[in-house]
XYZ file of N, CA and C in Angstrom:
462
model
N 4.693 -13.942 -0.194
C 5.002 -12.936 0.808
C 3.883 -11.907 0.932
N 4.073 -11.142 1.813
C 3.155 -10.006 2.175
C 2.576 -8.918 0.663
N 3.433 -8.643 -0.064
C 3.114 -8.017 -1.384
C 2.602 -8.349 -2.243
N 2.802 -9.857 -2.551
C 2.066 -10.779 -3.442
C 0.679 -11.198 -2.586
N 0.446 -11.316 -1.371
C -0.556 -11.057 -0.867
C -1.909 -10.034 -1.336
N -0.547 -8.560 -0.999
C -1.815 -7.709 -0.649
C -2.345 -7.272 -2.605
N -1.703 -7.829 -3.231
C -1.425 -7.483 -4.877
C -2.471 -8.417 -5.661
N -2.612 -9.231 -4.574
C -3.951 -10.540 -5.668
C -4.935 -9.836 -6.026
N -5.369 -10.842 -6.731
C -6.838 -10.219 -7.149
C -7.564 -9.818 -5.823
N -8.180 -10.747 -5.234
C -8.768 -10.903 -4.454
C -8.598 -9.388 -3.185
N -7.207 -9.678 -2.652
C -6.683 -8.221 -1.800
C -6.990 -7.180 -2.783
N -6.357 -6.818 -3.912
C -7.151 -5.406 -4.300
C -8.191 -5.341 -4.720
N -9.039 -6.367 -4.616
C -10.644 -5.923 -5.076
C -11.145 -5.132 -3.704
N -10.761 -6.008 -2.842
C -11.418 -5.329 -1.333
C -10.652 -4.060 -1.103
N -9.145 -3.713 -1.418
C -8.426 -2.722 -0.690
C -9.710 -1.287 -1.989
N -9.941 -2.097 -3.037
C -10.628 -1.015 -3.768
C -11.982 -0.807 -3.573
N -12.718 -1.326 -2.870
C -13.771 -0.955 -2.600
C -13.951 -0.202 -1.340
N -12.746 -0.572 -0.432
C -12.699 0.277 0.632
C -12.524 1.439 0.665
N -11.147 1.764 -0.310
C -11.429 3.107 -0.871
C -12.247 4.212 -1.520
N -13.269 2.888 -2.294
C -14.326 3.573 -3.118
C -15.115 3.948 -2.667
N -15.109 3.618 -0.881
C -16.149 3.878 0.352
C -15.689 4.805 0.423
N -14.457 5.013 1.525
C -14.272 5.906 2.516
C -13.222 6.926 1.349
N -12.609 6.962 0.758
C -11.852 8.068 -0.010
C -12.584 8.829 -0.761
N -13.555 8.346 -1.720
C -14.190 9.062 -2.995
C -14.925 10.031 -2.442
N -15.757 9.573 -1.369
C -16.835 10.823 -1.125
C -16.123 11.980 -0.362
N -14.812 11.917 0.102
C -14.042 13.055 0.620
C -13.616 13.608 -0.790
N -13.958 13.441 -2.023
C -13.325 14.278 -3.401
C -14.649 15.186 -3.904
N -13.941 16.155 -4.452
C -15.642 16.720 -5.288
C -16.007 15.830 -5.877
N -14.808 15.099 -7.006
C -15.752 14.314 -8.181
C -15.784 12.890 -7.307
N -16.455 12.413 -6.242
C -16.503 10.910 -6.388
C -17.139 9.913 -7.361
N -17.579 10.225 -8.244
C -17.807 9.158 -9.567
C -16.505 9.003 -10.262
N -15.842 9.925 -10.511
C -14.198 10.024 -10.943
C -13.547 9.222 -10.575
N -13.520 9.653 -9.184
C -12.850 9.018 -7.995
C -13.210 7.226 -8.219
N -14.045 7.014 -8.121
C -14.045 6.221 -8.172
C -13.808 4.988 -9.260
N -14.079 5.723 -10.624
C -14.103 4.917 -12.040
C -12.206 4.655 -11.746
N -11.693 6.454 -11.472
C -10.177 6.002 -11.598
C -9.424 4.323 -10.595
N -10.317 4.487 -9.462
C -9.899 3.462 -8.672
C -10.456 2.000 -9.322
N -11.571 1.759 -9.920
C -11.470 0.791 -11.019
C -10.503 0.345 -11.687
N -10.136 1.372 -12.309
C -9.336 1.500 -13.685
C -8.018 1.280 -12.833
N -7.566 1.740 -12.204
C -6.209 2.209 -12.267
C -5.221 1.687 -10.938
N -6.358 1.292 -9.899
C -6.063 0.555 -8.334
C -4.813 -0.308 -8.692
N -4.953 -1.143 -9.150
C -3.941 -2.390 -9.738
C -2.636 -1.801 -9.879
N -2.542 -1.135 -10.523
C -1.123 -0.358 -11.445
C -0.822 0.899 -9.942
N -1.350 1.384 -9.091
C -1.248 2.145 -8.244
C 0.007 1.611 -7.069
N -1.295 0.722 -6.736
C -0.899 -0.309 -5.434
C 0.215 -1.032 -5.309
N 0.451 -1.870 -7.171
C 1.731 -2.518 -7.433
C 3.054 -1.210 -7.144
N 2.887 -0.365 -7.735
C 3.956 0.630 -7.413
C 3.927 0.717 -5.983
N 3.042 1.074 -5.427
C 3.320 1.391 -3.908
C 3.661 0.472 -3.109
N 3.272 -0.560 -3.336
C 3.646 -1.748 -2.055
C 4.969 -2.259 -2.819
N 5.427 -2.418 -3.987
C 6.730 -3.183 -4.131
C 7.435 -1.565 -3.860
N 7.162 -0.494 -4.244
C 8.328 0.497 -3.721
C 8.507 0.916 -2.383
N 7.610 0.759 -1.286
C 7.682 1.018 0.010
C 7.977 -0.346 0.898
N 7.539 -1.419 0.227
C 7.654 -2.385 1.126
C 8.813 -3.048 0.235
N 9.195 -3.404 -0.651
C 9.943 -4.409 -1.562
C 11.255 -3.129 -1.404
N 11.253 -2.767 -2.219
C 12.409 -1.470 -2.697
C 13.038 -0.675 -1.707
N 11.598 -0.573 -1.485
C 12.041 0.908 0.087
C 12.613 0.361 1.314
N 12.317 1.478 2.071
C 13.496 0.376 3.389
C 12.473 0.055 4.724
N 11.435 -0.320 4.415
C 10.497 -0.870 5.369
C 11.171 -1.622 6.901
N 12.181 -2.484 5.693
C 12.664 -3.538 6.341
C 13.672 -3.538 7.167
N 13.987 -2.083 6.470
C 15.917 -1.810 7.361
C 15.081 -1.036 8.392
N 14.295 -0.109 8.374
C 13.862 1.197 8.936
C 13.411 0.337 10.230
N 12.815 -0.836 10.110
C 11.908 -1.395 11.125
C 12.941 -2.660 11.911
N 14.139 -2.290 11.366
C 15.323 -3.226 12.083
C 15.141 -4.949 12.054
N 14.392 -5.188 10.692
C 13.957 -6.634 10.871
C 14.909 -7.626 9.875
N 15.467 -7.110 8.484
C 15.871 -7.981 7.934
C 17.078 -7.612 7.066
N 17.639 -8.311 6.185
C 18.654 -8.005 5.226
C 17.676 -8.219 4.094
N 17.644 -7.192 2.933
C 17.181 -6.733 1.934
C 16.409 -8.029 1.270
N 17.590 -9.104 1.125
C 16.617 -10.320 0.257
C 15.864 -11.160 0.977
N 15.459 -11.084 2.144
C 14.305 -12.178 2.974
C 13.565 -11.421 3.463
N 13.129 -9.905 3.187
C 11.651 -9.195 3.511
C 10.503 -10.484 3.469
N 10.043 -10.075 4.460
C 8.597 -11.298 4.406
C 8.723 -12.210 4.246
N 10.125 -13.003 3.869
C 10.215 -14.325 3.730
C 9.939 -14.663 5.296
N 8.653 -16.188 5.301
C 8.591 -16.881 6.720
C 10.118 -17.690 6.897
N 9.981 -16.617 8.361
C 11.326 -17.775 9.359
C 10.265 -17.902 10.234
N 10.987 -18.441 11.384
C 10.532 -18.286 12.652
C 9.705 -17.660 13.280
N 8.851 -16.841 12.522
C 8.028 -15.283 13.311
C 7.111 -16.430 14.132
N 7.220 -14.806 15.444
C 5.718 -15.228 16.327
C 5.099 -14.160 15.638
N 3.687 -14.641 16.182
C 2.357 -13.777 16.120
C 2.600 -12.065 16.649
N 3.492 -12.064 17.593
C 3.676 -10.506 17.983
C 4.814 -10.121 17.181
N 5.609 -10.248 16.900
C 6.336 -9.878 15.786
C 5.754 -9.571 14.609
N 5.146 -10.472 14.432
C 3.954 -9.507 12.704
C 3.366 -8.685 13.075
N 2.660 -8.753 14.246
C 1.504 -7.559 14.038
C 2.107 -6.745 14.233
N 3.305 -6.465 15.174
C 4.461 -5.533 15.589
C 4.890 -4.827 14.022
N 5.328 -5.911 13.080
C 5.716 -5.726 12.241
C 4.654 -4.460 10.910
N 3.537 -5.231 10.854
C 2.394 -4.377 10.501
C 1.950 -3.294 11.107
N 2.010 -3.529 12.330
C 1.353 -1.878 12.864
C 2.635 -1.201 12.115
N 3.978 -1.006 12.499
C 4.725 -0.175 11.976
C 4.616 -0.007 10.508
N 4.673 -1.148 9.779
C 4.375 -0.667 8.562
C 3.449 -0.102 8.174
N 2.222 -0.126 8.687
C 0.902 1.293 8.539
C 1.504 2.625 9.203
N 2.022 2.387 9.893
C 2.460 3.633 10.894
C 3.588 4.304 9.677
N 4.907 3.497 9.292
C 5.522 4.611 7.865
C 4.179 4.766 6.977
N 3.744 4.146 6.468
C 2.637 4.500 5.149
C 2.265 5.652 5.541
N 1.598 6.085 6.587
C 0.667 7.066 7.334
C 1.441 8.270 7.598
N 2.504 8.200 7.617
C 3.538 9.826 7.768
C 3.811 10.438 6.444
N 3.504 11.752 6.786
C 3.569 13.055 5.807
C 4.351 12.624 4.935
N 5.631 12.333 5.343
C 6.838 12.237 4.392
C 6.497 11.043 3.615
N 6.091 9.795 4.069
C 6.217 8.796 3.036
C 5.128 9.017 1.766
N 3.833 9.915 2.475
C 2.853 9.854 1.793
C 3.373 11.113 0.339
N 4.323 11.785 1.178
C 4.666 12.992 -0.017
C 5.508 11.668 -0.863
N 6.794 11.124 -0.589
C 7.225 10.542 -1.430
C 6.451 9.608 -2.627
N 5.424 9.162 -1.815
C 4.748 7.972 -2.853
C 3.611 8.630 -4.171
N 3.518 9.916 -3.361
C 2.533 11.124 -4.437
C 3.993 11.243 -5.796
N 4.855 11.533 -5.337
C 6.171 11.624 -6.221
C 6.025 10.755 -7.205
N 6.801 9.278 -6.476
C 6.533 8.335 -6.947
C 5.477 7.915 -8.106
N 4.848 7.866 -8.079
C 3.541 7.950 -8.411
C 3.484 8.799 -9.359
N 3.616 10.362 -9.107
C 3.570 10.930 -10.444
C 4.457 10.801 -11.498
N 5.521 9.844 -11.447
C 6.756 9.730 -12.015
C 6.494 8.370 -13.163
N 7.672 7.773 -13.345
C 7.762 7.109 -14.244
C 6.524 5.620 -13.625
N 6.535 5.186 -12.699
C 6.044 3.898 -12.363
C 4.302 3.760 -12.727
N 3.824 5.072 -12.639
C 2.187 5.117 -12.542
C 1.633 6.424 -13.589
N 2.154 7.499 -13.476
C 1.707 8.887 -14.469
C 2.448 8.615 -15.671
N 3.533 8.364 -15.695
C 4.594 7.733 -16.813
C 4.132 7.200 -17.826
N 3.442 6.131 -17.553
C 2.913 4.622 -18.141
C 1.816 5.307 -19.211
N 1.479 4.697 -20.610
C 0.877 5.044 -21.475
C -0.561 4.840 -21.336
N -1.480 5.485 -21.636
C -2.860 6.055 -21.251
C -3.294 6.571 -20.008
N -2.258 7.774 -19.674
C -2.779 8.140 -18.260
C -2.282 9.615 -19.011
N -3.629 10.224 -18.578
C -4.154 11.511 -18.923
C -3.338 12.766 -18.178
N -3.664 14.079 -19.000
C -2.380 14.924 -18.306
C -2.783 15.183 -16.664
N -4.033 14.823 -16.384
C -4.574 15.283 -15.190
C -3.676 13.868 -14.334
N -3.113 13.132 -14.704
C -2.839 11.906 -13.433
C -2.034 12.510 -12.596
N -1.330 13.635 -12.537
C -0.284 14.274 -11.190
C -0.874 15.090 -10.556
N -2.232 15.388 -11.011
C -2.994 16.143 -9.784
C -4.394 14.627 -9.292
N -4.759 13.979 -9.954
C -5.480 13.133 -9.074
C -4.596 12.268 -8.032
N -3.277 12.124 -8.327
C -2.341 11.618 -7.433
C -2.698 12.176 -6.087
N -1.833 13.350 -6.513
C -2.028 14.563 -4.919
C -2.902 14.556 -4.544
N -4.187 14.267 -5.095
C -5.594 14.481 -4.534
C -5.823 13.110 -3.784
N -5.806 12.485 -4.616
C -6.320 10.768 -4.125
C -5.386 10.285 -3.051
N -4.043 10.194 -2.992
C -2.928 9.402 -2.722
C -3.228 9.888 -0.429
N -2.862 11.491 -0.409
C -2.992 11.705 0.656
C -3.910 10.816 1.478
N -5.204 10.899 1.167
C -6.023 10.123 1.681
C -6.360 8.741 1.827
N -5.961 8.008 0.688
C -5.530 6.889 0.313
C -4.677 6.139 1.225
N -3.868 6.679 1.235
C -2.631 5.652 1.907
C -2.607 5.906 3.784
N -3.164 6.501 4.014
C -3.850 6.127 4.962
C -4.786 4.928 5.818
N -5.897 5.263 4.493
C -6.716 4.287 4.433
C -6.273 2.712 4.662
N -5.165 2.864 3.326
C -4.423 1.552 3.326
C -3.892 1.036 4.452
N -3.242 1.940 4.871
C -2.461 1.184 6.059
C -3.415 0.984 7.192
N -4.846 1.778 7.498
C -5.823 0.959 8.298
C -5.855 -0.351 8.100
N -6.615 -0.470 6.376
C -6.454 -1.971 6.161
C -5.354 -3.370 6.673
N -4.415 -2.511 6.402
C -3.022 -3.406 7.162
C -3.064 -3.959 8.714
N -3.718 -2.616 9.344
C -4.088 -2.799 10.566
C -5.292 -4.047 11.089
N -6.270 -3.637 10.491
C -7.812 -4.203 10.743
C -7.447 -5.566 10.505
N -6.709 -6.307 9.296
C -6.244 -7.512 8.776
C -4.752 -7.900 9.145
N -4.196 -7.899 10.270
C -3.867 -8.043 10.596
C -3.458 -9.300 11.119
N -4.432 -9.860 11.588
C -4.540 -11.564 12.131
C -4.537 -12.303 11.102
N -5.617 -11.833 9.892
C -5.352 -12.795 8.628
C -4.325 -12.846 8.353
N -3.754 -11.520 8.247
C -2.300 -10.972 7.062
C -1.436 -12.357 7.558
N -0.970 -12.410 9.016
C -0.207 -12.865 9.468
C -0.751 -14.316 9.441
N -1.743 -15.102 9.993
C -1.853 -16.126 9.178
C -1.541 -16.790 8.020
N -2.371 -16.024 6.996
C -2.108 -16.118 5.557
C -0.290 -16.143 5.261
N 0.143 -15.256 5.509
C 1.348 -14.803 4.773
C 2.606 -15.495 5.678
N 2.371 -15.525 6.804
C 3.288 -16.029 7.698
C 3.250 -17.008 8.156
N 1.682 -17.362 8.802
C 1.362 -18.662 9.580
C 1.475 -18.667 10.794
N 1.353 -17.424 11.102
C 1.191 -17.323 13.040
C 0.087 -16.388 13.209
N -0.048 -16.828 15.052
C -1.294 -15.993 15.460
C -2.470 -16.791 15.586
């Protein structure tokens, strides 16, 4: 499905270098910025995409499915995914989701987790705003693949 997609190796090497482009140099420390997105992208992303897209209500919000066949391929056309994706960049990209996932995030799933320094609930707030933005460009720009790959239309 779409999460196990964007969760491979392969998808977060690129979703992390994109960031390591366009996010880091908007921080004072971008060497920081960036070692953390090394280090830490993996364990970030998994929280965010299974809690916004898996957990969260992507699926109800966007009137597409009953809870256990998110992303499972039926029938989709090609305009239905991208339909489907633009909106899902479009929640990622609002104030509110981006405050929730800074939450998130600073909580048990990602700041929680053992070897993350007392500073991880302020690089959250710092990084995340800008971040998940970004991301959901990506969603956008890949789009035709996504839906190929993951669905098989288009």
């Amino acid at each position: 499905g779409l999460v196990d997609h964007l969760l491979s190796e392969a998808s977060l090497a690129e979703q992390g270098e994109i960031l390591k482009a366009i996010v880091c140099p908007q921080l004072e420390d971008a060497d920081a910025c960036m070692a953390a997105i090394d280090a830490y992208f993996g364990d970030m992303a998994s929280c965010i995409y299974n809690h916004f897209v898996l957990e969260g209500d992507v699926c109800a919000r966007l009137g597409l499915c009953k809870k256990a066949s998110i992303f499972t391929p039926r029938d989709w056309t090609c305009e239905e995914c991208t339909d489907v994706l633009a909106r899902t960049a479009a929640y990622m990209s609002e104030d509110e989701t981006i405050a929730e996932g800074v939450e998130y995030l600073q909580g048990e799933c990602f700041c929680g987790q053992d070897g993350h320094s007392a500073d991880c609930p302020d690089l959250i707030a710092n990084v995340l705003p800008i971040a998940m933005p970004v991301l959901a460009g990506v969603l956008v720009d890949q789009t035709v693949e996504l839906c190929q790959e993951v669905v098989g239309v288009c």
